[in-house]
CSV table of C-alpha atoms and ligand atoms in Angstrom, one decimal:
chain,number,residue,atom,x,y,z
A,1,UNK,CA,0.0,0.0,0.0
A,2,UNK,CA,1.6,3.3,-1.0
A,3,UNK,CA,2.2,5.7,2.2
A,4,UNK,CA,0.4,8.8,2.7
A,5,UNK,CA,2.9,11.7,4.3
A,6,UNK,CA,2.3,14.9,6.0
A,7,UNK,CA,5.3,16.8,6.3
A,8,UNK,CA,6.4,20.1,8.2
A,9,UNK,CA,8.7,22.3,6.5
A,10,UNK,CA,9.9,24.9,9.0
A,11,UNK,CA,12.1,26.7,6.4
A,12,UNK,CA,14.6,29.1,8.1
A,13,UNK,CA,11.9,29.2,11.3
A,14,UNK,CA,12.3,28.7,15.0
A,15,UNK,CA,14.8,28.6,17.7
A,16,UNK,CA,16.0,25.7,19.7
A,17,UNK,CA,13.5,26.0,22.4
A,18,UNK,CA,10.8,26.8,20.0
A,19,UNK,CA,11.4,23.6,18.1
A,20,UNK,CA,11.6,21.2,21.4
A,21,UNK,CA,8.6,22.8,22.6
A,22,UNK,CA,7.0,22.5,19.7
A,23,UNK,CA,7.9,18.3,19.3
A,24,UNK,CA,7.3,18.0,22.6
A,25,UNK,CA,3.4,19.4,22.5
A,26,UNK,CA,3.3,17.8,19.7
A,27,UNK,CA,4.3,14.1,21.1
A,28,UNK,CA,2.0,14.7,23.1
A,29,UNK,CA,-1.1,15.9,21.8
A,30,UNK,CA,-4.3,13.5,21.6
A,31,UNK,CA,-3.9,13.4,17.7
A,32,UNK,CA,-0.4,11.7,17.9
A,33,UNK,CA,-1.3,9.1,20.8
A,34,UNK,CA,-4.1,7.7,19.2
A,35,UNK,CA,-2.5,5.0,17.1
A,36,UNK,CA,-2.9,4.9,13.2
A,37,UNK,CA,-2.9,2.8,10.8
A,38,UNK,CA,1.3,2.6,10.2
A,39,UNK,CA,1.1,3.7,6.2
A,40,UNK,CA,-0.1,6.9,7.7
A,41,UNK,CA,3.6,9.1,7.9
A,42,UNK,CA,3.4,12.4,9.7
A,43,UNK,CA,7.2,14.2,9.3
A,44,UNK,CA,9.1,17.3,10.3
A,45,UNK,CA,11.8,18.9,8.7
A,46,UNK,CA,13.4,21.5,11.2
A,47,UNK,CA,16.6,23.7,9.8
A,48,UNK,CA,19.9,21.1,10.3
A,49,UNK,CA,21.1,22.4,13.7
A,50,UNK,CA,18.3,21.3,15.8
A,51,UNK,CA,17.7,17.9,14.2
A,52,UNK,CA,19.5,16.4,16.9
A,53,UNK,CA,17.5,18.2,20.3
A,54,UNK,CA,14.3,16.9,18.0
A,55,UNK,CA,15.2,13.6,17.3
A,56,UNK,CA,16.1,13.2,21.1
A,57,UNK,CA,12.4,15.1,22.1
A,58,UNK,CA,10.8,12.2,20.1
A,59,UNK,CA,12.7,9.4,21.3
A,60,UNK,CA,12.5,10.6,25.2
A,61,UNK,CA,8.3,10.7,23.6
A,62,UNK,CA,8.9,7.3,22.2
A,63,UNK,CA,7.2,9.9,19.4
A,64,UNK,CA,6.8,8.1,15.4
A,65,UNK,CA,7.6,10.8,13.6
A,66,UNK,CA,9.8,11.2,10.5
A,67,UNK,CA,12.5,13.5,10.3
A,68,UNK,CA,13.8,15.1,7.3
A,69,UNK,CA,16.9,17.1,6.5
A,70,UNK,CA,15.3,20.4,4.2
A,71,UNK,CA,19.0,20.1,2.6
A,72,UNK,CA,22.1,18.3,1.4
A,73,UNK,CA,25.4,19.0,0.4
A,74,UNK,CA,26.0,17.5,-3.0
A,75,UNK,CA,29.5,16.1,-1.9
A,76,UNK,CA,30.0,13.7,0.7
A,77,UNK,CA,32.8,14.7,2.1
A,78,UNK,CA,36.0,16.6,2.0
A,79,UNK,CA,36.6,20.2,1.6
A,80,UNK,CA,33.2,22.2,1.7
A,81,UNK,CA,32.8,24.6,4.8
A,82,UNK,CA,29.4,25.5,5.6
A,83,UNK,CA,28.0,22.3,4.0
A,84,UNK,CA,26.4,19.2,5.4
A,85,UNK,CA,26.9,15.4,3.9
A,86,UNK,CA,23.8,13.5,3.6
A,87,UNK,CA,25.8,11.2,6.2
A,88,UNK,CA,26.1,13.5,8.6
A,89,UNK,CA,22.4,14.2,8.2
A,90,UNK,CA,21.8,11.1,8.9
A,91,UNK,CA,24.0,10.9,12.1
A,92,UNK,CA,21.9,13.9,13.1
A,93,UNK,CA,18.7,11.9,12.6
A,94,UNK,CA,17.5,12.7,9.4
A,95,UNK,CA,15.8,9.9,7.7
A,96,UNK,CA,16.1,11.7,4.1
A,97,UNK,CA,15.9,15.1,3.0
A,98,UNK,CA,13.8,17.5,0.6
A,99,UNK,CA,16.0,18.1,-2.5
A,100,UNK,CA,14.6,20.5,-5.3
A,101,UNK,CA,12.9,23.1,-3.4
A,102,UNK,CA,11.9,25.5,-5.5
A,103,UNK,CA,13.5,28.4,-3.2
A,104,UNK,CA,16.7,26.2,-3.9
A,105,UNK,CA,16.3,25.9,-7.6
A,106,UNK,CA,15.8,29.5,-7.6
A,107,UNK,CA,18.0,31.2,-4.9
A,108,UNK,CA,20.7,29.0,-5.1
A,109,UNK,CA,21.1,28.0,-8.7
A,110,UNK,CA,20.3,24.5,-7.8
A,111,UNK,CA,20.8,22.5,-11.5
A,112,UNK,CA,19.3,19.5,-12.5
A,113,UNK,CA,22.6,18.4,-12.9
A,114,UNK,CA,23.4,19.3,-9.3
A,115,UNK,CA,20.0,17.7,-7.8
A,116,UNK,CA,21.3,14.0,-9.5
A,117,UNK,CA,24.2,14.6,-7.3
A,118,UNK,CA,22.4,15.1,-4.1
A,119,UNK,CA,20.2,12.3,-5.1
A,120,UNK,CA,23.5,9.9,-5.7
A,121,UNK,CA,24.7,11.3,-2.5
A,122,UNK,CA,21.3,10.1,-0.6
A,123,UNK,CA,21.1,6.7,-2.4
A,124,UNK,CA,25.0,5.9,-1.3
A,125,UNK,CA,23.5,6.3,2.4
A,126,UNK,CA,19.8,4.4,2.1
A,127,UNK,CA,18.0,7.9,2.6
A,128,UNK,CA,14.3,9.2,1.5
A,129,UNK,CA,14.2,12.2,-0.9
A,130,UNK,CA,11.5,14.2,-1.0
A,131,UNK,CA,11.7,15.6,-4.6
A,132,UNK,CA,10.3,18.5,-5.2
A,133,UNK,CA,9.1,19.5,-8.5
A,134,UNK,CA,6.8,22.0,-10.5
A,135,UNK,CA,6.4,24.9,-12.4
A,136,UNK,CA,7.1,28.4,-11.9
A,137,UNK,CA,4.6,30.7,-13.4
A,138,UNK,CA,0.5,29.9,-13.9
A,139,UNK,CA,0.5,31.0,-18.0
A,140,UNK,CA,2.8,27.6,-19.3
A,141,UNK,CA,0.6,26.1,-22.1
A,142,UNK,CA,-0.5,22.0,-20.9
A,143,UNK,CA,1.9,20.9,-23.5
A,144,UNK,CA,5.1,23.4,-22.0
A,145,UNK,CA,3.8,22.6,-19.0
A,146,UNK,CA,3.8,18.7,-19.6
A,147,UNK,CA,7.6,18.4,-21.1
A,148,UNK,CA,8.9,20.9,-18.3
A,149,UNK,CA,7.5,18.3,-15.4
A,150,UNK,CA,9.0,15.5,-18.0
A,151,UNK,CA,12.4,16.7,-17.4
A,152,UNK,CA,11.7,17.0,-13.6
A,153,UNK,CA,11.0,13.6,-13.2
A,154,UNK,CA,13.3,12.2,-15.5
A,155,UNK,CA,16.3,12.9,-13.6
A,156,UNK,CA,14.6,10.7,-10.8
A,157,UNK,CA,15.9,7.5,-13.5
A,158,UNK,CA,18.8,6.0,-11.0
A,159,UNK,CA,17.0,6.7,-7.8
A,160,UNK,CA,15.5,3.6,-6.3
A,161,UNK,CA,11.5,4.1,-6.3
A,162,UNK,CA,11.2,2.8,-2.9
A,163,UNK,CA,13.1,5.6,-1.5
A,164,UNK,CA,11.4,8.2,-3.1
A,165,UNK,CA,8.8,10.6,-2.1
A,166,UNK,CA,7.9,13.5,-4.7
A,167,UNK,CA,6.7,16.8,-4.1
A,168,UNK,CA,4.6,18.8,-7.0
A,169,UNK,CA,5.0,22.4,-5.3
A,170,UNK,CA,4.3,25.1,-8.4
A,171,UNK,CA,6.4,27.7,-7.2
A,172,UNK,CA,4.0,30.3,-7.6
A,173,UNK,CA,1.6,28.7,-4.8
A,174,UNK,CA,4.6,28.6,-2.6
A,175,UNK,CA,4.6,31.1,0.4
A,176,UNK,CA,2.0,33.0,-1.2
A,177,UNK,CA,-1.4,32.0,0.2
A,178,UNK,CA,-2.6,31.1,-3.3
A,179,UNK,CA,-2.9,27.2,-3.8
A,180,UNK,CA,-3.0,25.3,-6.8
A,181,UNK,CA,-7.2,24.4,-7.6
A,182,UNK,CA,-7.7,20.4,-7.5
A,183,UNK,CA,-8.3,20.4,-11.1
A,184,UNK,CA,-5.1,21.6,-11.6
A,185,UNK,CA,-3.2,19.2,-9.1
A,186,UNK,CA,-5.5,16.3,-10.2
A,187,UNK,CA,-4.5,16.9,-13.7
A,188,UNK,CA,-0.7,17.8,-13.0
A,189,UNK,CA,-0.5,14.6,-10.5
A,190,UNK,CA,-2.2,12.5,-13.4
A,191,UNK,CA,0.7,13.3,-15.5
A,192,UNK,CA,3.2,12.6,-12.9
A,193,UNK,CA,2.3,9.5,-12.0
A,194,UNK,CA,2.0,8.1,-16.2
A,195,UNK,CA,5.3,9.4,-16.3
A,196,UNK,CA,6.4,7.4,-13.3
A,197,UNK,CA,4.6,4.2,-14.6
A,198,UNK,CA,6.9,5.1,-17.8
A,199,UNK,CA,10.2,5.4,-15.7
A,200,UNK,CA,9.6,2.4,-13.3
A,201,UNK,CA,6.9,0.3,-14.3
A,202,UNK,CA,3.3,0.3,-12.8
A,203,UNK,CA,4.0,-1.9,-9.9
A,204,UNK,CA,6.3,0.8,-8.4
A,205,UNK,CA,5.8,4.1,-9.6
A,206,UNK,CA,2.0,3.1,-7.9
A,207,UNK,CA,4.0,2.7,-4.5
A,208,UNK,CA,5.6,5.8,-4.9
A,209,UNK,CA,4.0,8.6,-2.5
A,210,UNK,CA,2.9,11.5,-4.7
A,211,UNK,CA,2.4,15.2,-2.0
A,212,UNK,CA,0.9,18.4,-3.4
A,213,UNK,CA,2.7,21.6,-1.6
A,214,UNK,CA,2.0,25.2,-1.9
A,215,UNK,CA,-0.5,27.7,0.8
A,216,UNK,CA,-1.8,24.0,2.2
A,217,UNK,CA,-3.6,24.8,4.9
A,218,UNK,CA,-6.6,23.7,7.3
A,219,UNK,CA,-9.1,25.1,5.3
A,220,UNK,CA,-8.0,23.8,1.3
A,221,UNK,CA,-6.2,20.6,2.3
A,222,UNK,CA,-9.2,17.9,2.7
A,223,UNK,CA,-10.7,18.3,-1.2
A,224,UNK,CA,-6.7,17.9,-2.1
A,225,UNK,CA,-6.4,14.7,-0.2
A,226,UNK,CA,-9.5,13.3,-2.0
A,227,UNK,CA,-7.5,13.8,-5.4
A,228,UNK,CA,-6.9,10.1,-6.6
A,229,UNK,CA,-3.3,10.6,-7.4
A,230,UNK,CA,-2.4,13.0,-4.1
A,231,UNK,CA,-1.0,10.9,-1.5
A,232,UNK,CA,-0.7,14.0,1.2
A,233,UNK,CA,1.0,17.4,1.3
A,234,UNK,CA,4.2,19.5,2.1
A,235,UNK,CA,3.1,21.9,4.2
A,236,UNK,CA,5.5,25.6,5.0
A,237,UNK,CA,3.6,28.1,6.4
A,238,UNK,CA,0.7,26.4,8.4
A,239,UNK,CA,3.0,24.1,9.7
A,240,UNK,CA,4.9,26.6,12.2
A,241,UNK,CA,2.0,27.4,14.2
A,242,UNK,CA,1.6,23.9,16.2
A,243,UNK,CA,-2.4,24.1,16.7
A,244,UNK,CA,-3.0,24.4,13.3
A,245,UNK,CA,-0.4,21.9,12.1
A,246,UNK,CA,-2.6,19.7,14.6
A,247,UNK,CA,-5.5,20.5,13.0
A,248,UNK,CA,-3.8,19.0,9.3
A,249,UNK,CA,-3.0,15.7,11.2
A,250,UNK,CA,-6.5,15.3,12.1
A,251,UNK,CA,-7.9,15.9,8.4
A,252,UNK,CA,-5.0,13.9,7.4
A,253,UNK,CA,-5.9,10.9,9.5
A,254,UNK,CA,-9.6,11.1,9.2
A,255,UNK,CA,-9.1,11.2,5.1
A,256,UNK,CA,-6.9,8.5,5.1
A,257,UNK,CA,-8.2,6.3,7.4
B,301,PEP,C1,7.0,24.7,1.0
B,301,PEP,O1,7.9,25.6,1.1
B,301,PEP,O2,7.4,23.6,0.8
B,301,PEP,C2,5.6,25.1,1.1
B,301,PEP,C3,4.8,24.3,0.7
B,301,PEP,O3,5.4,26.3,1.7
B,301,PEP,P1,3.9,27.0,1.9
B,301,PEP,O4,3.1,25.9,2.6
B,301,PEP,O5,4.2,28.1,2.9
B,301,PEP,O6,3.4,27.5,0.6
């Protein structure tokens, strides 16, 4: 059965004691005792330095949440000052990270060439990428439109499906409290996933988790969850404020149980 994910992206948000009080309301809230059915992923992707004080709030929680690097360097070791490997990542708990983000692509020149080497960089170390994808402007004709998310996906070829979670995030939804309309994600989604059944086969690209991101929130995320090919959301903005990130668990679980 292919995994349904919910996933916080704090961005460049939140202190240290924010983020561990955060995790630890969070472990803690009825939502996140109940138990759920275990295909059901909720996951968190706090800025690097505090993935170790949150993967120790959830284990002192015994809390089952994912957690996600939002970022990895493209080398794995070596000479890069400022960066982080994907190994260290994962020493720091990270399961996987996002790679693709569209403020990535865009502020820091991210290449498709580069994004194949973060990808290799996660696959030498077993971890998840969340790959995000989409395009950047609403006025792209279906068939631009079509061969741009083409490319996107193709450069997923030499990851193994199992390990992969993708993302469609237009960037022009992103951050700006104007989400994508379902007909747009259904028929966006629908594309993505023939194309996946093209790259892997039907077997797998069916077991490949398939998020909608962009202005998610409380109020716009249940008719996106409905969408056949939508397997759950990337959420930014709604996610820092705790009570209402609680309050896209709930529709989560409730639509997917
Ligand atoms: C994101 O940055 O991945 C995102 C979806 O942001 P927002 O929800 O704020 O649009």
């Amino acid at each position: 059965m292919v995994h349904q994910h919910l996933i916080a992206n704090f961005k460049m948000n939140l202190l240290d004691s924010e983020i561990r009080n955060y995790v630890s309301q969070l472990s803690q809230s009825d939502v996140l005792k109940k138990p759920r059915p275990v295909h059901l992923k909720i996951g968190l992707a706090p800025s690097s330095p505090y993935l170790l004080s949150c993967q120790a709030q959830l284990s002192k929680t015994s809390s089952t949440l994912d957690l996600y690097a939002q970022n990895i360097s493209q080398a794995t070791q070596g000479a890069h000052t400022g960066e982080v490997s994907a190994q260290q990542m994962r020493d720091c708990g990270a399961q996987g990270s996002i790679i693709g983000h569209s403020e990535r692509r865009s502020l820091h020149h991210e290449t498709p060439e580069i994004l194949v080497q973060k990808m290799e960089a996660l696959n030498q170390f077993k971890m998840r990428a969340i790959y995000c994808l989409g395009e950047e402007t609403t006025d792209l004709s279906d068939q631009n439109l079509d061969q741009l998310l083409k490319e996107q996906v193709d450069i997923l070829r030499d990851f193994p499906s199992t390990q992969l979670i993708i993302a469609y995030e237009p960037k022009w939804a992103i951050g700006t409290g104007r989400e994508a309309e379902p007909q747009h994600i259904h028929r966006v989604s629908t594309y993505i996933r023939q194309h996946l059944v093209n790259l892997y086969g039907q077997e797998r690209a069916l077991n490949i988790p398939l998020l909608y991101g962009g202005s998610v929130n409380a109020k716009n995320l249940s008719p996106i969850l409905d969408l056949e090919n939508i397997n759950g959301a990337l959420v930014g903005s709604a996610s820092l404020d705790l009570d209402h990130f609680i309050a896209l668990i709930e529709l989560f679980i409730n639509a997917n149980l």
